[in-house]
C-alpha cells in the first residue's frame, strides 16, 4: 500500500512538472505551429514557478479597485449632508457587498485552476467486486484558457466592486435628494406662512373698506381667492416635507427629521466617472471571454487517467473543446473583432463621461448665477414693495396696488428658492456621477 501511495504521489508530481515544461513549449514550437496570435500562448510566469511563490490572482493589486478605494467623499464631516449619508449607509442591506464577497471566493478558486484535478472512481466488476481508484487530470497546454479564466474571475471581482460603489453612492444620493425635498418643503412652508400673514392683513383692510363703502366687494373676493391659493400651496409644501422626512427616516438607522441646512459639500477631486470604470471592467471581461472562446477552437494537451497500479493508466491526450468546421475561421475572426469592439466601448464611455461632467459643471455654475440674480431681483422687488407701502400709508396708493406689488415680490422669492435647491440638486448629480458621495475605503 505504501508503494502504491508513493507511486501515486510521484505520478501527480510528474504530471504537474510536465505541465510547467509544456508551458515553456507552448511559447515556442506549439504556438507557432498553431499560428496563434502573439502572446496568446505565452507562458504565464506564475505557471513555471514553485507553488509557494504563486500569488492569488484575485488578490493582486487592481487599478480599478485601488481607484475605488481611494475615492474621498465630498461631504464635509459634521454637516447635515454627512449625517444623512452615515444614517442611510448604516441601514443599507449591502447586497452588493455580499455579491463582492462571492466574486472574491470565486476568484480565489479560479486562482488554483492550474493544479491537477483528482476524482475518485468506483467500478463494479462482473464478478461483483468493487474496484476503487483515483482519476487524475492535468492540463499541460490550453492556449491560455486557464490564465484567461483567472483574468475573468478577477474582472468579476472588479465588476462587483464597481457595483458596490454604485450601490452605496446611489443610496446616499437618494437619501440626500429626500433631505433636499424636505428642506425645500420647509423653506416654502415658511415663505407661504409669512405670505398668508401679510395677505391676511390686506384682506382685513379690504374688508373694513368694503364695510365702510369705500371699496368694491369684488376686490375683497379677489383677495379671498388669493388667500385660498396660498393656503393650498402652503399645504402642498408641508405635505412634501412630511412625505420626504418619513421616507428618509424609513431608509436611515437614526432619525434625521431635525437636520437643517444646505451647506455640506466640498470640491470633488478629479476622478473618472463610475460609468467609465464599469466600461473598463466590462472590456476586461469581454477580452477574457474572447480568449476562452478562442482557446476552445484550438487543440490542447492534457495528461490524465487512472493512477491505479503505480500510475500505469496515465496517458497524454490532445483535443479541442469545439469541433472544427467550415465556419471555424469566421468564428475566430468574430472573437478578434470582439476585442476591438470592447476597446471602442471604453472610448465611447470616456467621451460621454467627459461631456456629461462638463455639462454638470456648466449647469451648476449657471444655476448658481441665476440664483444670485434672483436674489438681486428679490431685493429690488422688496424695495418696490416698501415704496408702495409708504405711498399707501400716505394715501396715494390703493390696497390692490400694494397687493399686486407684493405678489411680484412673492414670485421673486419663489424663484430664488427654486433656483437655490436646483443648484444643490445639480451638485448632488455631479457627485453621484463621479461616485464621490461615499468614502471608497469605508464601503
mmCIF file of C-alpha atoms in Angstrom, residues 3 15 115 129 145 148 155-156 158 171 180 192 199 203 227 244 270-271 276 278 328 336 349 351 375 385 397 404 406:
data_model
loop_
_atom_site.group_PDB
_atom_site.id
_atom_site.type_symbol
_atom_site.label_atom_id
_atom_site.label_comp_id
_atom_site.label_asym_id
_atom_site.label_seq_id
_atom_site.Cartn_x
_atom_site.Cartn_y
_atom_site.Cartn_z
ATOM 1 C CA UNK A 3 4.423 1.607 -2.538
ATOM 2 C CA UNK A 15 2.332 15.428 -14.276
ATOM 3 C CA UNK A 115 -3.475 22.452 -10.148
ATOM 4 C CA UNK A 129 -16.261 -6.874 -6.730
ATOM 5 C CA UNK A 145 -7.502 29.212 -21.315
ATOM 6 C CA UNK A 148 -7.998 33.716 -19.170
ATOM 7 C CA UNK A 155 -12.681 41.080 -13.730
ATOM 8 C CA UNK A 156 -15.774 39.712 -11.983
ATOM 9 C CA UNK A 158 -13.702 44.361 -10.140
ATOM 10 C CA UNK A 171 -28.219 55.130 -1.660
ATOM 11 C CA UNK A 180 -33.323 68.376 -0.102
ATOM 12 C CA UNK A 192 -46.130 80.841 2.438
ATOM 13 C CA UNK A 199 -52.128 88.755 2.695
ATOM 14 C CA UNK A 203 -57.808 91.147 3.450
ATOM 15 C CA UNK A 227 -55.555 83.613 0.143
ATOM 16 C CA UNK A 244 -39.784 63.252 2.367
ATOM 17 C CA UNK A 270 -10.587 64.615 -10.392
ATOM 18 C CA UNK A 271 -11.825 61.057 -10.796
ATOM 19 C CA UNK A 276 -16.085 54.692 -17.354
ATOM 20 C CA UNK A 278 -17.678 49.952 -15.453
ATOM 21 C CA UNK A 328 -14.306 27.995 -37.595
ATOM 22 C CA UNK A 336 -10.897 39.051 -32.601
ATOM 23 C CA UNK A 349 -17.894 55.769 -22.415
ATOM 24 C CA UNK A 351 -16.321 60.577 -24.393
ATOM 25 C CA UNK A 375 -31.636 87.230 -5.059
ATOM 26 C CA UNK A 385 -42.921 96.905 -2.128
ATOM 27 C CA UNK A 397 -51.954 104.144 -3.479
ATOM 28 C CA UNK A 404 -50.028 93.429 -6.894
ATOM 29 C CA UNK A 406 -46.496 92.083 -3.054
#
